[in-house]
CSV table of N, CA and C in Angstrom, one decimal:
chain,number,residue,atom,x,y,z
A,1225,UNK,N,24.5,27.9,-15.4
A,1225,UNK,CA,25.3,27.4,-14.3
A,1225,UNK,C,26.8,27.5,-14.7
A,1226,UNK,N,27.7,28.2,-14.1
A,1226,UNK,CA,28.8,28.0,-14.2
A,1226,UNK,C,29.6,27.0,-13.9
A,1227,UNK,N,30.4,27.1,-14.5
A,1227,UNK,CA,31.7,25.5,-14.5
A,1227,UNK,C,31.8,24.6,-12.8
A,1228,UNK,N,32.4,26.2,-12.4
A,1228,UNK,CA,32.5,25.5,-10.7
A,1228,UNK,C,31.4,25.0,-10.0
A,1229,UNK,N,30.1,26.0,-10.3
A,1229,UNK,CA,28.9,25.4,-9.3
A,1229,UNK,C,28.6,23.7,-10.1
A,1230,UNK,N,28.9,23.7,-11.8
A,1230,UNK,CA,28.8,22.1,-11.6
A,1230,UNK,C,29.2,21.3,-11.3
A,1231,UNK,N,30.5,21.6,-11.1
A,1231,UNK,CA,31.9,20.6,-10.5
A,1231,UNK,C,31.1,20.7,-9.2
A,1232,UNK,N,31.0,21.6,-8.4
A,1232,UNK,CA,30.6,21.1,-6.3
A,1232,UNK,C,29.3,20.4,-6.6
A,1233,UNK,N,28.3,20.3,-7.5
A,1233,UNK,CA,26.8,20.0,-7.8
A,1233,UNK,C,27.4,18.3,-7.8
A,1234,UNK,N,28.3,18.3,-8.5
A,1234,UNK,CA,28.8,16.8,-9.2
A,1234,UNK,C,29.7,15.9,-7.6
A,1235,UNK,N,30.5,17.0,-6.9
A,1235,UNK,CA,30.8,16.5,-5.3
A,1235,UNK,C,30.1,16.0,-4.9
A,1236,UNK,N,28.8,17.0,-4.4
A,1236,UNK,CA,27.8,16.7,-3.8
A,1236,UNK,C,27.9,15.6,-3.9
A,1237,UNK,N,27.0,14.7,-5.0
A,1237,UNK,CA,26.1,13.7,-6.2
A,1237,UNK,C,27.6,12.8,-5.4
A,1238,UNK,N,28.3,12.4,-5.8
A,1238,UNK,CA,29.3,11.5,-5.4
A,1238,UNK,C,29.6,11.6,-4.0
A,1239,UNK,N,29.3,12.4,-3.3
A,1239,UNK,CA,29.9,12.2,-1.9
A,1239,UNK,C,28.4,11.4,-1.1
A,1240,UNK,N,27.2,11.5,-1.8
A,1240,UNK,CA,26.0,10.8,-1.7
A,1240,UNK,C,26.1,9.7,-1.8
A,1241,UNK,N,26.8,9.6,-2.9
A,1241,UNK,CA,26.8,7.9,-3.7
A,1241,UNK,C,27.3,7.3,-2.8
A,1242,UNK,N,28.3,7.2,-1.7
A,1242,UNK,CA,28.7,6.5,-0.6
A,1242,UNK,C,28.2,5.7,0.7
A,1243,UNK,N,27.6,6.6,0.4
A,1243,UNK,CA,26.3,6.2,1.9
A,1243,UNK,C,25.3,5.8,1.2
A,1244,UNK,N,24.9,5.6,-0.3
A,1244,UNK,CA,23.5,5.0,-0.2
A,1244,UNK,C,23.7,3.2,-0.1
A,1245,UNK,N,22.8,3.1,0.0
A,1245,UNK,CA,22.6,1.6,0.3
A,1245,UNK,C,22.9,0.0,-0.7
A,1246,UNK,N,23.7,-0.9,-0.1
A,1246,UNK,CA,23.9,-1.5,-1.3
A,1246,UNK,C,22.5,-3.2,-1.2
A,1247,UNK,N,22.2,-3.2,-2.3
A,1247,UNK,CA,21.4,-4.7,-1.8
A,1247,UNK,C,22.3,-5.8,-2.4
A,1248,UNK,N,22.1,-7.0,-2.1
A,1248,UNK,CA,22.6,-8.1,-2.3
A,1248,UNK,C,24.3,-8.4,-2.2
A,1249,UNK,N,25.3,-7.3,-1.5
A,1249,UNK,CA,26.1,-7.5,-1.2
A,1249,UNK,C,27.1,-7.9,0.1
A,1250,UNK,N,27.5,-8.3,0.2
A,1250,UNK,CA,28.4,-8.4,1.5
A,1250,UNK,C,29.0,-6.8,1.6
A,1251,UNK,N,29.5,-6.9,3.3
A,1251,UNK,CA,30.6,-5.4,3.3
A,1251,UNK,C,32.0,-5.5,2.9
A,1252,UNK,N,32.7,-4.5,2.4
A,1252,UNK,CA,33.7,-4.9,2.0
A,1252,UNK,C,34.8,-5.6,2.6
A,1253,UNK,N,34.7,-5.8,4.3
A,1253,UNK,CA,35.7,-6.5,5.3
A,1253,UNK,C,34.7,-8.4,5.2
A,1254,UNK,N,34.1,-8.3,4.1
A,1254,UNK,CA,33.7,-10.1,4.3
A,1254,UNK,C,32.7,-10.4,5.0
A,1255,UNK,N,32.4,-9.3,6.1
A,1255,UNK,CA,31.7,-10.3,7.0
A,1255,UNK,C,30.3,-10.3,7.3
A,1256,UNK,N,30.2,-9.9,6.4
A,1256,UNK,CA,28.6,-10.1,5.5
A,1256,UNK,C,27.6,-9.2,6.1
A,1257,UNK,N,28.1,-8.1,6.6
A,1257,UNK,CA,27.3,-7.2,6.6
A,1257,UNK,C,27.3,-6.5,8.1
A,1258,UNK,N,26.9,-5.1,8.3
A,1258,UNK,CA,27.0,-4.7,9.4
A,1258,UNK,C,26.0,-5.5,10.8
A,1259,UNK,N,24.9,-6.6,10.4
A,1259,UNK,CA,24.5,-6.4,11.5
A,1259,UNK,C,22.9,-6.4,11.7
A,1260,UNK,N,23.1,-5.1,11.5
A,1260,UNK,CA,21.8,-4.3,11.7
A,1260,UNK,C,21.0,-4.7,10.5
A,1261,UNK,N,19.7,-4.6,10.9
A,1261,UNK,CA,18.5,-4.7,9.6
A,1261,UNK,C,18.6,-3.4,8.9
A,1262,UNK,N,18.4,-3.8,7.8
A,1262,UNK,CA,18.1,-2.2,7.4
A,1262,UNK,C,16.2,-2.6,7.4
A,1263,UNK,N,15.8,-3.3,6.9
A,1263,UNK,CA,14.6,-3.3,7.1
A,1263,UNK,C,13.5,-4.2,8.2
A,1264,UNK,N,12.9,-3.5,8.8
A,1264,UNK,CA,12.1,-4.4,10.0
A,1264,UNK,C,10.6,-4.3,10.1
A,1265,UNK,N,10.4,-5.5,9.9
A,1265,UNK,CA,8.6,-5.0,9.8
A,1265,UNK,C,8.3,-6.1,10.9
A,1266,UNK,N,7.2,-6.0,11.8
A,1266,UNK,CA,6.7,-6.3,13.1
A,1266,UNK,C,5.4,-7.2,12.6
A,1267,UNK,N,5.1,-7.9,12.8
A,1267,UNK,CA,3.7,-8.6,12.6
A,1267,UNK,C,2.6,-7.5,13.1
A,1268,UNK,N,3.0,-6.9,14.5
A,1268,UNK,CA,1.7,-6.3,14.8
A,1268,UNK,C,1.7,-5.0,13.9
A,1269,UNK,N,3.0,-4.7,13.3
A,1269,UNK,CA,2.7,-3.1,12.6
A,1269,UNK,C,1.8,-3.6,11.2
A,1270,UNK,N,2.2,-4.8,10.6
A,1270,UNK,CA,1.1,-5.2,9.5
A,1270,UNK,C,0.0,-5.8,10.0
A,1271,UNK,N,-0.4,-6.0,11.4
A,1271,UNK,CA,-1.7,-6.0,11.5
A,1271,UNK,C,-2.6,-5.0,12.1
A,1272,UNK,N,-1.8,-3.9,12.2
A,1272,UNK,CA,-2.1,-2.5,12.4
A,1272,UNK,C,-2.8,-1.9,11.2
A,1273,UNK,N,-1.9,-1.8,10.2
A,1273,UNK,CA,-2.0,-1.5,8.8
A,1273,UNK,C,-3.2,-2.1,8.8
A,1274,UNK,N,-3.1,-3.1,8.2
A,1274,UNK,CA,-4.8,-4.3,7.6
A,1274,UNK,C,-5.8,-3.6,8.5
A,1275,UNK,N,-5.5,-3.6,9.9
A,1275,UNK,CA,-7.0,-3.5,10.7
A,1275,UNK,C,-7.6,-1.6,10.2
A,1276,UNK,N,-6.4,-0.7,10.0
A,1276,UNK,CA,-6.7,0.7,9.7
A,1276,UNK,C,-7.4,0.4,8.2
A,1277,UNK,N,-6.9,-0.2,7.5
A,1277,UNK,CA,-8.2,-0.3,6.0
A,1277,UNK,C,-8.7,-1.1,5.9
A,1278,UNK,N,-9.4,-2.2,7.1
A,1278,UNK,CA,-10.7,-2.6,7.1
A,1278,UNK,C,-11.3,-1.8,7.6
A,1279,UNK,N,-11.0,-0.6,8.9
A,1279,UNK,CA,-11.8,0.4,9.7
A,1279,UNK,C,-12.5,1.7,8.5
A,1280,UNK,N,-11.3,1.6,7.4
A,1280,UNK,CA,-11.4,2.6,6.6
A,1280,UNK,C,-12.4,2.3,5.7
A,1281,UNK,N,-12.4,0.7,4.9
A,1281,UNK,CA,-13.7,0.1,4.1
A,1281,UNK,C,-15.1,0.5,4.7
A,1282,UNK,N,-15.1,0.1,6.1
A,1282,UNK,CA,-16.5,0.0,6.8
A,1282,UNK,C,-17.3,1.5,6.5
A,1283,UNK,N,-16.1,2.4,7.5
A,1283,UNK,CA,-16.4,3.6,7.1
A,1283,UNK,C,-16.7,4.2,5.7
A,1284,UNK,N,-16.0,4.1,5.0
A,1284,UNK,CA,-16.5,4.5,3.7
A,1284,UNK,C,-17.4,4.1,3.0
A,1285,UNK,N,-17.8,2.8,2.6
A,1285,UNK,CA,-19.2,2.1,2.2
A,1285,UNK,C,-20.2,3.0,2.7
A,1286,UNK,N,-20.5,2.9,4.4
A,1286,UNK,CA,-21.5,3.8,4.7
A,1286,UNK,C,-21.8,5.2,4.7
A,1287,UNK,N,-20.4,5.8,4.7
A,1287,UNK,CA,-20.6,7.3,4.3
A,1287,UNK,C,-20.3,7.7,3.2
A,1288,UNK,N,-19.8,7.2,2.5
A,1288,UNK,CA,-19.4,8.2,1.0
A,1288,UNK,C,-20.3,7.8,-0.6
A,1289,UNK,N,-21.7,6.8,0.2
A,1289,UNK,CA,-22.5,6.2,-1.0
A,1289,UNK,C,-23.5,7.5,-0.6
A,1290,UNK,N,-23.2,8.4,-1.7
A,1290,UNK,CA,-24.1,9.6,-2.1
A,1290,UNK,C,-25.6,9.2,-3.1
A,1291,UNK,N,-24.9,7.7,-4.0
A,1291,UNK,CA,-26.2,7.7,-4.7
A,1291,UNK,C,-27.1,6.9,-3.7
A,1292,UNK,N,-27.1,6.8,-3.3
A,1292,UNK,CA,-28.1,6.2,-2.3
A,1292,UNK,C,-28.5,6.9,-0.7
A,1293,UNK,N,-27.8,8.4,-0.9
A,1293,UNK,CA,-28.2,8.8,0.3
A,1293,UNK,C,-29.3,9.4,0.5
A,1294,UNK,N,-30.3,8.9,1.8
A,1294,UNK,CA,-31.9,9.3,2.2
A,1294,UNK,C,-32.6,8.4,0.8
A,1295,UNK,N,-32.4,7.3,0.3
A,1295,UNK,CA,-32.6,6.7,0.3
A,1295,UNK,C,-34.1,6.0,0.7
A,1296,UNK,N,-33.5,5.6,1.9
A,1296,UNK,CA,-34.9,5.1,2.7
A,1296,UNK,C,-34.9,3.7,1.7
A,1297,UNK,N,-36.2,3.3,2.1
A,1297,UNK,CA,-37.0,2.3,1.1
A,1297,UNK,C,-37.1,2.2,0.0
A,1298,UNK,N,-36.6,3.7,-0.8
A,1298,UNK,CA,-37.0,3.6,-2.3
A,1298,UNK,C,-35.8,2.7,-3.0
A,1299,UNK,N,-35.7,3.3,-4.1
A,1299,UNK,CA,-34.6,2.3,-5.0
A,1299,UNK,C,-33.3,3.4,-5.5
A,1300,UNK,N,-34.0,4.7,-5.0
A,1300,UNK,CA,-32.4,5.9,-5.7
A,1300,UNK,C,-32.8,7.0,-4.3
A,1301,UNK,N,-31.4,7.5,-4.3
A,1301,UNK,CA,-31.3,8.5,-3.2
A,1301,UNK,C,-31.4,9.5,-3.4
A,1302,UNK,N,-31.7,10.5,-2.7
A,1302,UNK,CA,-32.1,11.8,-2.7
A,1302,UNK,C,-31.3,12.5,-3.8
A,1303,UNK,N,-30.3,12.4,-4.3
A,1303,UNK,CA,-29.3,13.0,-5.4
A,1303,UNK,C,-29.6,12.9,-6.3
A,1304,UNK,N,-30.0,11.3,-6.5
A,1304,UNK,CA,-30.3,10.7,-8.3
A,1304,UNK,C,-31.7,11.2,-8.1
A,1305,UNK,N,-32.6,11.2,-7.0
A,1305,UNK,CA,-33.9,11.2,-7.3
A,1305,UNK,C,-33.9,13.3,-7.9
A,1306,UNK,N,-33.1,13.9,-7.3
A,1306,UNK,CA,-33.0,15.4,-7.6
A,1306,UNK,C,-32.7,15.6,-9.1
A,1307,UNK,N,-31.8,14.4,-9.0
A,1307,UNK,CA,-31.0,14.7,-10.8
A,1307,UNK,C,-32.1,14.6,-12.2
A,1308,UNK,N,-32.9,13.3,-11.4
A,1308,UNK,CA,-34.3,13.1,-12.0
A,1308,UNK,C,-34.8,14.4,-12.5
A,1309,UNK,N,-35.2,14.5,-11.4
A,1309,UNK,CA,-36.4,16.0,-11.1
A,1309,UNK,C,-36.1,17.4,-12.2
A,1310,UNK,N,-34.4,17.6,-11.7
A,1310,UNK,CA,-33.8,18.4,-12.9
A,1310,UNK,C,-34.2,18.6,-14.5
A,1311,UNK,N,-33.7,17.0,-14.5
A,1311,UNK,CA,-33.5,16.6,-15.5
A,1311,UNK,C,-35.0,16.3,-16.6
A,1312,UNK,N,-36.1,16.2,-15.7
A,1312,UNK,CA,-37.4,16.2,-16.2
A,1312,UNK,C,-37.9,17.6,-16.7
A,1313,UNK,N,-37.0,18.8,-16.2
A,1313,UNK,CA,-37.7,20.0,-16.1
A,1313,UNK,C,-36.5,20.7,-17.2
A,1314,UNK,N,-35.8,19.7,-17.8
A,1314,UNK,CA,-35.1,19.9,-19.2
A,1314,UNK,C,-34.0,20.5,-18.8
A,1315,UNK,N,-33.3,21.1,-18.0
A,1315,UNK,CA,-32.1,22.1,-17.1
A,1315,UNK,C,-30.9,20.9,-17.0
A,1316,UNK,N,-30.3,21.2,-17.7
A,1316,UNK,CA,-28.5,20.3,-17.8
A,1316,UNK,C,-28.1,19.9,-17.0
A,1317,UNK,N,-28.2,20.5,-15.7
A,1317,UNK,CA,-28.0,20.5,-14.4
A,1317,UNK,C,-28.3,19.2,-13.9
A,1318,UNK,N,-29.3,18.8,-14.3
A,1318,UNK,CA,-29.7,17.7,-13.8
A,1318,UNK,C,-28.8,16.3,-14.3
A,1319,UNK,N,-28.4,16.4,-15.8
A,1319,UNK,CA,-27.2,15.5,-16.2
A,1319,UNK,C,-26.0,15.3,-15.3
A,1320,UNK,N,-25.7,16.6,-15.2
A,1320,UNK,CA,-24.1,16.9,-15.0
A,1320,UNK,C,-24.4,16.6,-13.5
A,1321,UNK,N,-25.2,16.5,-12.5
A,1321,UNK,CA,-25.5,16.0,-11.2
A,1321,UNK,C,-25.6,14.6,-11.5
A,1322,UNK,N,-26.4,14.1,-12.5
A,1322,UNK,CA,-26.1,12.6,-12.7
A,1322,UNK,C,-25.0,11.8,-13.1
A,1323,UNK,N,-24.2,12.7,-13.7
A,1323,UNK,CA,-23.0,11.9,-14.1
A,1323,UNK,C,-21.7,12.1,-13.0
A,1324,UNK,N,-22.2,13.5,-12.0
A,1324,UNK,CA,-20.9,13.7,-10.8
A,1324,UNK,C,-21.3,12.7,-10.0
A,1325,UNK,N,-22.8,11.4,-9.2
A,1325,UNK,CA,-22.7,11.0,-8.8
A,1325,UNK,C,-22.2,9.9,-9.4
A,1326,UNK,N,-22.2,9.3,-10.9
A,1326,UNK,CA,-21.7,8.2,-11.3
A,1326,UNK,C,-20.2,8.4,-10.8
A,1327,UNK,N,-19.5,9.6,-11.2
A,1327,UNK,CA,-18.3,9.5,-10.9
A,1327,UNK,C,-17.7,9.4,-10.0
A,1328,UNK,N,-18.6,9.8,-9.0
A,1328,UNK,CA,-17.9,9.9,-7.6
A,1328,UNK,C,-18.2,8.4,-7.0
A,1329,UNK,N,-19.3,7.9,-7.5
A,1329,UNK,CA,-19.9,6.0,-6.6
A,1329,UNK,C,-18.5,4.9,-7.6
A,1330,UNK,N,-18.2,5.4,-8.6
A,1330,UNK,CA,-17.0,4.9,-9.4
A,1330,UNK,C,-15.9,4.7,-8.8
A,1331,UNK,N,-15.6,6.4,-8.1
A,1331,UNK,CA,-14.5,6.4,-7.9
A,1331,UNK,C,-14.5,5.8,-6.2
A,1332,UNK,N,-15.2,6.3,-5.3
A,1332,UNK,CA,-15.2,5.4,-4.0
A,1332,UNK,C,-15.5,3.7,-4.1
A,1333,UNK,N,-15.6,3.0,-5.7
A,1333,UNK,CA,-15.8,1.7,-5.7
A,1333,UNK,C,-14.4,1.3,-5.8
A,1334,UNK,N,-13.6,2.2,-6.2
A,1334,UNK,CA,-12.2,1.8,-6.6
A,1334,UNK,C,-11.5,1.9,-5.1
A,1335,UNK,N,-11.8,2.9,-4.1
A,1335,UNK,CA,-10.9,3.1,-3.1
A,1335,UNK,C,-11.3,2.2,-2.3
A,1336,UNK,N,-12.8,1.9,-2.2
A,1336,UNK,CA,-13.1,0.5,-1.1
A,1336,UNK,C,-12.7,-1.1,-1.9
A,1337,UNK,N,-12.4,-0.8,-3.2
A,1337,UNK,CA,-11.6,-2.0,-3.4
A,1337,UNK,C,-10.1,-2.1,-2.9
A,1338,UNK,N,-9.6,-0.8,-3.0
A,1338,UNK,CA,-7.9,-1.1,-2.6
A,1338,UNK,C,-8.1,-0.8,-1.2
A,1339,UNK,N,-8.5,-0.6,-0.6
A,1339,UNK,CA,-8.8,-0.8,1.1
A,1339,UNK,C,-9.3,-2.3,1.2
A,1340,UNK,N,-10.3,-2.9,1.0
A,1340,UNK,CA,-9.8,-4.5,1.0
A,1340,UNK,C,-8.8,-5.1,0.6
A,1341,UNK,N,-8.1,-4.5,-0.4
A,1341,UNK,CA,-6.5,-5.6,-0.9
A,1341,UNK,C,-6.0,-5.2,-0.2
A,1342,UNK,N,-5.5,-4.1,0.4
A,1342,UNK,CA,-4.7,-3.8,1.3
A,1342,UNK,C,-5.0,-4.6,2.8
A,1343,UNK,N,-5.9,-4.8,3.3
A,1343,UNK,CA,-6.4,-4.8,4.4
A,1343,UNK,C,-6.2,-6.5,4.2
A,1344,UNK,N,-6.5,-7.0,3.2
A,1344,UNK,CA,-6.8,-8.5,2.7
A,1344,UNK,C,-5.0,-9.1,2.5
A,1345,UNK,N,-4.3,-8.3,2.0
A,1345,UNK,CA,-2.8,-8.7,1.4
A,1345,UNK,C,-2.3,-8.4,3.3
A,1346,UNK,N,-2.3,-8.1,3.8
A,1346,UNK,CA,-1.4,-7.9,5.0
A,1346,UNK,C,-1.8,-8.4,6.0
A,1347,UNK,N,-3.3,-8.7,6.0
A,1347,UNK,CA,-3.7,-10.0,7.1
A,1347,UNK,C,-3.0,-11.1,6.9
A,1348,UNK,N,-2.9,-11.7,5.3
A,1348,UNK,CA,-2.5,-13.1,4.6
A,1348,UNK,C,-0.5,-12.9,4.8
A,1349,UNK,N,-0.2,-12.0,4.8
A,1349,UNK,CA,1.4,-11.4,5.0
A,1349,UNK,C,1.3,-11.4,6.1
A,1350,UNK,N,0.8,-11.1,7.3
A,1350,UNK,CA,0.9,-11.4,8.8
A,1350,UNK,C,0.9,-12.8,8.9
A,1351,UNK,N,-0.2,-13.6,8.4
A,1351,UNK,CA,-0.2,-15.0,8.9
A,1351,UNK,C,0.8,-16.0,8.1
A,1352,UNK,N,1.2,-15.5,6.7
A,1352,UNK,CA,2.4,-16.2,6.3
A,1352,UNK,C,3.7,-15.9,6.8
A,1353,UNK,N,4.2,-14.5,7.4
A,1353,UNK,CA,5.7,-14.7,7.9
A,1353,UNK,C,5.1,-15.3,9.5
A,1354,UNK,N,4.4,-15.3,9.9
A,1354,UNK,CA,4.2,-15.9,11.4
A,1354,UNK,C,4.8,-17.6,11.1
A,1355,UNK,N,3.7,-18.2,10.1
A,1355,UNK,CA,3.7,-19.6,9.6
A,1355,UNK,C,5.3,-19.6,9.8
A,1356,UNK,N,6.0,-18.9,8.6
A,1356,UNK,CA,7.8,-19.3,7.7
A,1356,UNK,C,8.7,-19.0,9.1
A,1357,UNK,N,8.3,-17.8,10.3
A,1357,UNK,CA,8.9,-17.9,11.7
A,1357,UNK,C,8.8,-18.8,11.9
A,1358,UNK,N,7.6,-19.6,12.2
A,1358,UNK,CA,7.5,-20.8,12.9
A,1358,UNK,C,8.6,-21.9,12.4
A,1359,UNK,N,8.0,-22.2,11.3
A,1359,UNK,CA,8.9,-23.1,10.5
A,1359,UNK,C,10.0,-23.1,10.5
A,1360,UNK,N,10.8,-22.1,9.9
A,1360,UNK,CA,12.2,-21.9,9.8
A,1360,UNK,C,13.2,-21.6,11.4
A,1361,UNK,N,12.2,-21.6,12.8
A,1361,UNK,CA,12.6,-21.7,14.2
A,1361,UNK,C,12.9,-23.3,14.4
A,1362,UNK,N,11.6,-23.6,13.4
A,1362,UNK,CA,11.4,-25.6,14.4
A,1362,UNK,C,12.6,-26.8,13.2
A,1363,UNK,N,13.0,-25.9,11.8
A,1363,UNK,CA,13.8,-26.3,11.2
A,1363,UNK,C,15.1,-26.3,12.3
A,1364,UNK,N,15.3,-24.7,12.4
A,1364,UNK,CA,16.6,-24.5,12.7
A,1364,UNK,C,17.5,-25.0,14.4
A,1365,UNK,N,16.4,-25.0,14.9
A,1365,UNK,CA,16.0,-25.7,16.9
A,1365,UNK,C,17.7,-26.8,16.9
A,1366,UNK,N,17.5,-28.0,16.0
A,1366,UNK,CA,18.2,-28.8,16.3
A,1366,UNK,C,19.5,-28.5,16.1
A,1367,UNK,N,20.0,-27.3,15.2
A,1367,UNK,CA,21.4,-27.7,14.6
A,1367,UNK,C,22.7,-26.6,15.3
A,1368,UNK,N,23.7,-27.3,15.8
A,1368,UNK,CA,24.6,-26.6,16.5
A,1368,UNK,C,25.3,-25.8,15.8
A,1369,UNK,N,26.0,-24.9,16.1
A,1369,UNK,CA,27.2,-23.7,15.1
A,1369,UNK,C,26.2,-23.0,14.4
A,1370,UNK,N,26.9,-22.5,13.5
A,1370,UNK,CA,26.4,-21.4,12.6
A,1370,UNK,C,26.2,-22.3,11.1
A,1371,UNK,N,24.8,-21.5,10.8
A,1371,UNK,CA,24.3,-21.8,9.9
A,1371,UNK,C,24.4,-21.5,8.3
A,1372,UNK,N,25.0,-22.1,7.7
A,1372,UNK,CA,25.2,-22.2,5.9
A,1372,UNK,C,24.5,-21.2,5.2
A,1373,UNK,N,24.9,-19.9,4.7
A,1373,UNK,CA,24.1,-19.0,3.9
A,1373,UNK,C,23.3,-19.9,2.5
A,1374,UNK,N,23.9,-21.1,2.6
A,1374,UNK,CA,22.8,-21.7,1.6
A,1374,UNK,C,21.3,-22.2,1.8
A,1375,UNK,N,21.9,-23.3,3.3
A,1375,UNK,CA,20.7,-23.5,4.3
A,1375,UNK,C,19.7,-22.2,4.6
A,1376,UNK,N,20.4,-21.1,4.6
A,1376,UNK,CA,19.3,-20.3,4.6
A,1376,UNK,C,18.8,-19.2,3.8
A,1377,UNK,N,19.1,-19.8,2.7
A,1377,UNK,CA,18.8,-19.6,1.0
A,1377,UNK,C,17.5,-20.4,0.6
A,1378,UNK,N,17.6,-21.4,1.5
A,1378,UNK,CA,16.4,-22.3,1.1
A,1378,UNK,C,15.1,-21.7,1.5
A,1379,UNK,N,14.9,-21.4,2.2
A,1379,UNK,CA,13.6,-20.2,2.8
A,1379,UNK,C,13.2,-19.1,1.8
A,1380,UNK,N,13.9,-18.4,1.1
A,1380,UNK,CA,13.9,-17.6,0.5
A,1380,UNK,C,13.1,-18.1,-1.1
A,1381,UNK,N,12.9,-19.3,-1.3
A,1381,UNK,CA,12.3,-19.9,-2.9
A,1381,UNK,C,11.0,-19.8,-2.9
């Protein structure tokens, strides 16, 4: 890279730096900021969220349990019962089928657990900013003028 292309690479990089975002500051004219949210989240968009990975748990439980598929009444599904079979008739095959379904009922136990935390953390996040709305509306109801960045510091603990 030549000298110049790093010098305009290094403009770039600082004419960036300007516009990114600052947290925890005021704007530089005092007045505490433009305004606008930078961030907005909706009660129904996090109960959107939660309700798509509970839809996603239900689904998955029922269709992605391969050791147990066709099943039926017995106690192992068609896969492990095959891996068996393989595996009786001494052919490797039959392991390495045994151990792709351990991997795979492993790994779908992991994704239907983070589909309930997810689905579980954002229901409980919907009903606690609803609650702290509530609250901090029936605190704030009575008091005239504008309100104390300390006063509303206290919400924030």
């Amino acid at each position: 890279m030549a000298w110049e292309e790093w010098e305009r690479a290094k403009a770039v990089v600082a004419a960036r730096e300007s516009t990114r975002m600052r947290l925890n500051q005021a704007g530089a004219s005092g007045s505490g900021g433009s305004g606008a949210a930078d961030l907005v989240v909706r009660q129904d968009d996090l109960g959107a969220v939660g309700h798509e990975a509970f839809i996603l748990h239900g689904e998955l439980s029922k269709k992605a349990d391969i050791a147990a598929a066709g099943s039926g009444n017995e106690a192992s599904g068609s896969t492990m019962r095959a891996a068996a079979a393989l595996k009786s008739h001494h052919l490797e095959l039959g392991s390495e089928l045994e151990t792709t379904v351990e991997v795979w009922t492993s790994q779908v136990k992991h994704v239907l657990q983070a589909a309930a935390h997810i689905s579980n953390h954002l229901d409980y996040s919907k009903k606690m900013h609803a609650r702290d709305d509530t609250q901090i509306a029936a605190d704030l109801k009575g008091r005239t003028g504008p309100v104390s960045v300390s006063a509303l510091n206290e919400y924030f603990k």
